[in-house]
Amino acid sequence: MLDIQNLQVSAGDKEIVKGLSLLVKPGEIHAIMGPNGSGKSTLSSTLMGHPKYKVTHGKVRFEGKDLLKMNPAERAVAGLFLAFQYPKEIPGVNLVSFLRAAYNAVNKARKKSFKPMPLYNFKKLLKEKMDLVGLGHGFMNRATNEGFSGGEKKKAEILQMALLEPKLAILDETDSGLDIDALRTICGAIKEVKKSKQSLLMVTHYERMLKYLKPDHIHIMMDGKIVMSGGKELAAHLEKEGYDYVRRKLAEKNPLKVIK
Ligand code: ADP
Ligand code: MG
């Protein structure tokens, strides 16, 4: 589904992603973990087509197509979705208008015969999905993300995912800013929303989220590269020792190279 080969990304003069390869197959859940500043959000934004990030090398294929040639709207239509680490507030645009515009635009572009959904019907659909993610119906009339708590913003992101039904959803630290109950609700919602062929690429810091969502693969990103991949045993080591576990293992393999 997603095939990243030797990706290198810069912002301004700074090289951030330094040769990253990753293969995500349909239905798989991949988790990316790594210290702050290792380039996880840069990778996520680059995949979605953020203009701030410049791909200087490498290839990205999404369902066989050259992803890097598409603009962000085309990527969304093709089935890519990004839940932001820091969702933006959009004053003056209420949540229901925002989501209906996105829903109608994406579906219209995906299917010629699609007729834009009238507000009444859309509200019904929206309420179902809001129940799924545990967001009160009242939120639909509030300005998008404005004054939402951290957890409510993250729920609104998953709500958007539930509506847009992407083939691959990138979740950038959806767990941060959530209390334990909200985390359980959101992970339950992601599981509920996730179709069997849908893939997830989730960036996370915490083993808690891995316990709920049980990724097939866990990757450790440091200094712009995936330096280690494994299964759930890797998460257990990290929980115990932190990223020193990874540094120690890498040092054992290659004593001359020190990764910060
Ligand atoms: P992570 O999500 O893993 O914490 P980020 O991708 O947010 O890491 O950032 C990686 C590094 O790139 C950080 O040092 C950050 O300051 C830097 N960076 C991110 N975006 C930009 C930018 N637009 N211009 C310059 N540096 C940036
Ligand atoms: Mg980040």
Short mmCIF file of C-alpha atoms and ligand atoms in Angstrom, two decimals:
data_model
loop_
_atom_site.label_atom_id
_atom_site.label_comp_id
_atom_site.label_asym_id
_atom_site.label_seq_id
_atom_site.Cartn_x
_atom_site.Cartn_y
_atom_site.Cartn_z
CA MET A 1 0.00 0.00 0.00
CA LEU A 2 2.71 2.45 1.02
CA ASP A 3 6.27 1.96 -0.14
CA ILE A 4 8.84 4.51 1.02
CA GLN A 5 12.32 4.13 -0.38
CA ASN A 6 15.34 6.00 0.91
CA LEU A 7 13.37 9.18 1.64
CA GLN A 8 15.29 12.33 2.46
CA VAL A 9 13.50 15.48 3.51
CA SER A 10 14.68 19.01 4.31
CA ALA A 11 13.04 22.10 5.75
CA GLY A 12 14.94 25.24 4.89
CA ASP A 13 18.60 24.28 5.11
CA LYS A 14 18.01 21.58 7.66
CA GLU A 15 18.09 17.95 6.65
CA ILE A 16 15.53 16.17 8.83
CA VAL A 17 14.67 12.79 7.31
CA LYS A 18 17.90 11.14 6.26
CA GLY A 19 17.20 8.05 4.20
CA LEU A 20 14.09 6.31 5.46
CA SER A 21 12.54 3.19 3.96
CA LEU A 22 9.27 1.62 5.04
CA LEU A 23 6.74 -0.80 3.55
CA VAL A 24 3.15 -0.86 4.81
CA LYS A 25 0.84 -3.57 3.46
CA PRO A 26 -2.98 -3.44 3.38
CA GLY A 27 -4.52 -3.96 6.80
CA GLU A 28 -1.26 -3.66 8.68
CA ILE A 29 -0.68 -1.46 11.71
CA HIS A 30 2.77 0.08 12.02
CA ALA A 31 3.93 2.11 14.96
CA ILE A 32 6.77 4.61 14.79
CA MET A 33 8.39 5.54 18.06
CA GLY A 34 11.39 7.71 18.71
CA PRO A 35 12.78 10.57 20.78
CA ASN A 36 11.52 14.13 20.29
CA GLY A 37 13.02 15.80 17.25
CA SER A 38 13.83 12.59 15.40
CA GLY A 39 11.64 13.60 12.44
CA LYS A 40 8.40 11.69 13.01
CA SER A 41 6.09 14.65 12.41
CA THR A 42 8.20 15.74 9.46
CA LEU A 43 7.74 12.31 7.91
CA SER A 44 3.98 12.43 8.56
CA SER A 45 3.59 15.92 7.07
CA THR A 46 5.77 15.07 4.09
CA LEU A 47 3.63 12.04 3.27
CA MET A 48 0.54 14.26 3.29
CA GLY A 49 2.27 16.83 1.07
CA HIS A 50 3.00 19.75 3.39
CA PRO A 51 4.69 22.42 1.23
CA LYS A 52 7.16 23.37 4.00
CA TYR A 53 9.01 20.09 3.56
CA LYS A 54 11.15 19.43 0.52
CA VAL A 55 11.84 15.89 -0.61
CA THR A 56 15.45 15.90 -1.75
CA HIS A 57 15.81 12.21 -2.47
CA GLY A 58 13.87 8.95 -2.58
CA LYS A 59 10.55 7.57 -3.77
CA VAL A 60 7.13 7.11 -2.21
CA ARG A 61 4.52 4.91 -3.84
CA PHE A 62 0.95 4.74 -2.60
CA GLU A 63 -1.02 1.88 -4.13
CA GLY A 64 1.47 1.87 -6.97
CA LYS A 65 1.13 5.58 -7.72
CA ASP A 66 3.85 8.19 -7.30
CA LEU A 67 2.66 9.95 -4.16
CA LEU A 68 5.17 12.77 -4.37
CA LYS A 69 3.65 14.00 -7.63
CA MET A 70 0.24 14.53 -6.02
CA ASN A 71 -0.95 17.60 -4.13
CA PRO A 72 -2.46 17.17 -0.64
CA ALA A 73 -6.06 17.14 -1.92
CA GLU A 74 -5.21 14.41 -4.45
CA ARG A 75 -3.54 12.42 -1.69
CA ALA A 76 -6.69 12.68 0.46
CA VAL A 77 -8.83 11.53 -2.46
CA ALA A 78 -6.44 8.62 -3.10
CA GLY A 79 -7.07 7.50 0.49
CA LEU A 80 -4.36 9.01 2.63
CA PHE A 81 -5.25 10.72 5.90
CA LEU A 82 -3.22 12.52 8.53
CA ALA A 83 -4.39 13.15 12.07
CA PHE A 84 -2.27 16.07 13.25
CA GLN A 85 -0.15 16.08 16.38
CA TYR A 86 -1.30 19.67 16.90
CA PRO A 87 -4.75 20.11 15.28
CA LYS A 88 -5.36 23.68 14.11
CA GLU A 89 -8.22 25.81 15.36
CA ILE A 90 -10.42 27.25 12.61
CA PRO A 91 -12.43 30.12 14.10
CA GLY A 92 -15.64 30.93 12.26
CA VAL A 93 -16.00 27.50 10.66
CA ASN A 94 -18.10 25.14 12.70
CA LEU A 95 -17.21 21.48 12.88
CA VAL A 96 -20.23 20.24 10.95
CA SER A 97 -19.56 22.62 8.02
CA PHE A 98 -15.89 21.74 7.97
CA LEU A 99 -16.47 18.00 8.03
CA ARG A 100 -19.33 18.10 5.52
CA ALA A 101 -17.20 20.10 3.07
CA ALA A 102 -14.37 17.58 3.43
CA TYR A 103 -16.73 14.60 3.19
CA ASN A 104 -18.49 15.88 0.07
CA ALA A 105 -15.28 16.96 -1.66
CA VAL A 106 -13.44 13.71 -1.09
CA ASN A 107 -16.38 11.50 -2.04
CA LYS A 108 -17.22 13.55 -5.12
CA ALA A 109 -13.65 13.20 -6.34
CA ARG A 110 -13.60 9.47 -5.52
CA LYS A 111 -16.88 8.68 -7.23
CA LYS A 112 -18.41 10.62 -10.13
CA SER A 113 -21.96 9.54 -9.29
CA PHE A 114 -21.73 10.80 -5.70
CA LYS A 115 -24.25 13.51 -4.82
CA PRO A 116 -23.25 15.96 -2.07
CA MET A 117 -24.97 14.95 1.15
CA PRO A 118 -27.60 17.40 2.38
CA LEU A 119 -27.02 18.89 5.83
CA TYR A 120 -29.85 16.96 7.47
CA ASN A 121 -28.53 13.56 6.33
CA PHE A 122 -24.97 14.51 7.07
CA LYS A 123 -25.84 15.49 10.64
CA LYS A 124 -27.35 12.04 11.15
CA LEU A 125 -24.20 10.35 9.89
CA LEU A 126 -22.04 12.69 11.94
CA LYS A 127 -23.93 11.92 15.15
CA GLU A 128 -23.34 8.19 14.63
CA LYS A 129 -19.62 8.77 14.22
CA MET A 130 -19.53 11.19 17.16
CA ASP A 131 -20.98 8.48 19.37
CA LEU A 132 -18.25 6.18 18.14
CA VAL A 133 -15.43 8.53 19.14
CA GLY A 134 -17.11 9.77 22.31
CA LEU A 135 -17.60 13.40 21.31
CA GLY A 136 -20.86 15.07 22.35
CA HIS A 137 -23.24 16.12 19.55
CA GLY A 138 -23.01 19.74 20.72
CA PHE A 139 -19.46 19.97 19.35
CA MET A 140 -20.71 20.00 15.78
CA ASN A 141 -21.96 23.56 16.18
CA ARG A 142 -18.75 24.88 17.69
CA ALA A 143 -15.93 26.43 15.67
CA THR A 144 -13.57 23.66 14.59
CA ASN A 145 -11.17 22.88 17.44
CA GLU A 146 -11.56 26.36 18.94
CA GLY A 147 -11.35 26.06 22.70
CA PHE A 148 -11.46 22.26 22.49
CA SER A 149 -9.36 20.49 25.13
CA GLY A 150 -6.36 18.46 23.94
CA GLY A 151 -8.40 15.27 24.10
CA GLU A 152 -11.39 16.77 22.29
CA LYS A 153 -9.15 17.94 19.44
CA LYS A 154 -7.75 14.44 19.06
CA LYS A 155 -11.24 12.97 19.07
CA ALA A 156 -12.23 15.43 16.34
CA GLU A 157 -9.31 14.15 14.25
CA ILE A 158 -10.46 10.55 14.61
CA LEU A 159 -14.00 11.69 13.82
CA GLN A 160 -12.67 13.09 10.56
CA MET A 161 -10.91 9.80 9.88
CA ALA A 162 -14.13 7.89 10.53
CA LEU A 163 -15.96 10.04 7.98
CA LEU A 164 -13.33 10.08 5.25
CA GLU A 165 -12.58 6.33 5.41
CA PRO A 166 -8.96 6.51 4.27
CA LYS A 167 -7.02 3.49 3.06
CA LEU A 168 -4.06 4.55 5.15
CA ALA A 169 -4.35 6.74 8.20
CA ILE A 170 -1.28 8.37 9.70
CA LEU A 171 -1.91 9.17 13.35
CA ASP A 172 0.69 11.58 14.70
CA GLU A 173 0.73 11.26 18.48
CA THR A 174 -3.01 10.87 18.75
CA ASP A 175 -2.39 9.63 22.28
CA SER A 176 -0.62 12.73 23.57
CA GLY A 177 -2.75 15.09 25.62
CA LEU A 178 -5.26 12.39 26.49
CA ASP A 179 -6.11 11.12 29.94
CA ILE A 180 -6.38 7.36 30.46
CA ASP A 181 -10.14 7.23 29.89
CA ALA A 182 -9.95 9.35 26.73
CA LEU A 183 -7.12 7.17 25.45
CA ARG A 184 -9.20 4.05 25.94
CA THR A 185 -12.18 5.66 24.18
CA ILE A 186 -10.07 6.86 21.25
CA CYS A 187 -8.28 3.54 20.79
CA GLY A 188 -11.64 1.79 20.95
CA ALA A 189 -12.92 4.22 18.32
CA ILE A 190 -9.90 3.67 16.07
CA LYS A 191 -10.43 -0.08 16.32
CA GLU A 192 -14.13 0.38 15.59
CA VAL A 193 -13.49 2.73 12.68
CA LYS A 194 -10.65 0.71 11.18
CA LYS A 195 -11.72 -1.50 8.30
CA SER A 196 -9.87 -4.79 7.84
CA LYS A 197 -8.01 -3.64 4.71
CA GLN A 198 -7.27 -0.20 6.14
CA SER A 199 -3.71 0.42 7.31
CA LEU A 200 -2.45 2.55 10.15
CA LEU A 201 0.84 4.29 10.60
CA MET A 202 0.82 5.59 14.13
CA VAL A 203 3.40 7.74 15.78
CA THR A 204 3.35 7.24 19.50
CA HIS A 205 5.44 7.66 22.64
CA TYR A 206 3.55 5.32 24.86
CA GLU A 207 3.21 1.60 25.22
CA ARG A 208 -0.39 2.13 26.34
CA MET A 209 -1.53 2.85 22.81
CA LEU A 210 0.36 -0.18 21.51
CA LYS A 211 -1.42 -2.35 24.07
CA TYR A 212 -4.79 -1.26 22.73
CA LEU A 213 -4.01 -1.28 19.01
CA LYS A 214 -1.45 -4.09 18.79
CA PRO A 215 0.70 -3.03 15.84
CA ASP A 216 2.15 -5.68 13.53
CA HIS A 217 5.45 -3.80 13.37
CA ILE A 218 7.18 -1.29 15.62
CA HIS A 219 9.88 0.97 14.22
CA ILE A 220 12.28 3.16 16.12
CA MET A 221 13.15 6.43 14.43
CA MET A 222 16.24 8.34 15.49
CA ASP A 223 17.97 11.20 13.79
CA GLY A 224 15.87 10.94 10.63
CA LYS A 225 16.13 7.19 10.10
CA ILE A 226 14.50 3.97 11.16
CA VAL A 227 17.26 2.39 13.19
CA MET A 228 15.42 -0.65 14.49
CA SER A 229 12.22 -2.57 13.74
CA GLY A 230 10.53 -5.33 15.66
CA GLY A 231 7.37 -6.64 17.25
CA LYS A 232 5.79 -6.11 20.64
CA GLU A 233 8.87 -7.36 22.49
CA LEU A 234 10.59 -4.16 21.33
CA ALA A 235 7.96 -2.03 23.06
CA ALA A 236 8.46 -3.96 26.28
CA HIS A 237 12.22 -3.25 26.20
CA LEU A 238 11.54 0.45 25.57
CA GLU A 239 9.08 0.66 28.43
CA LYS A 240 11.74 -0.73 30.76
CA GLU A 241 14.90 0.98 29.55
CA GLY A 242 13.76 3.87 27.34
CA TYR A 243 15.62 4.62 24.13
CA ASP A 244 18.88 3.70 25.85
CA TYR A 245 17.90 0.15 24.96
CA VAL A 246 18.09 1.02 21.27
CA ARG A 247 21.33 3.01 21.69
CA ARG A 248 22.91 0.11 23.57
CA LYS A 249 21.88 -2.43 20.93
CA LEU A 250 23.14 -0.21 18.14
CA ALA A 251 26.42 0.40 19.94
CA GLU A 252 26.89 -3.36 20.37
CA LYS A 253 26.40 -3.78 16.64
CA ASN A 254 28.51 -0.84 15.56
CA PRO A 255 30.75 0.46 18.35
CA LEU A 256 32.10 3.37 16.30
CA LYS A 257 28.78 4.99 15.55
CA VAL A 258 27.07 6.95 18.29
CA ILE A 259 23.47 8.02 17.77
CA LYS A 260 22.17 10.85 19.93
P1 ADP B 1 9.37 14.67 16.04
O1 ADP B 1 7.97 14.69 15.52
O2 ADP B 1 10.03 13.33 15.89
O3 ADP B 1 9.48 15.17 17.44
P2 ADP B 1 9.84 16.76 14.09
O4 ADP B 1 9.64 16.13 12.76
O5 ADP B 1 8.76 17.61 14.61
O6 ADP B 1 10.26 15.65 15.15
O7 ADP B 1 11.17 17.64 14.03
C1 ADP B 1 12.43 17.11 13.67
C2 ADP B 1 13.48 18.21 13.67
O8 ADP B 1 13.27 19.05 12.55
C3 ADP B 1 13.41 19.11 14.89
O9 ADP B 1 14.74 19.44 15.22
C4 ADP B 1 12.65 20.32 14.39
O10 ADP B 1 12.99 21.49 15.08
C5 ADP B 1 13.09 20.39 12.95
N1 ADP B 1 12.08 21.01 12.06
C6 ADP B 1 10.81 20.61 11.87
N2 ADP B 1 10.16 21.43 11.02
C7 ADP B 1 11.07 22.39 10.66
C8 ADP B 1 11.03 23.52 9.82
N3 ADP B 1 9.93 23.85 9.15
N4 ADP B 1 12.14 24.28 9.71
C9 ADP B 1 13.27 23.95 10.37
N5 ADP B 1 13.36 22.89 11.18
C10 ADP B 1 12.29 22.12 11.34
MG MG B 2 6.16 15.11 16.37
#
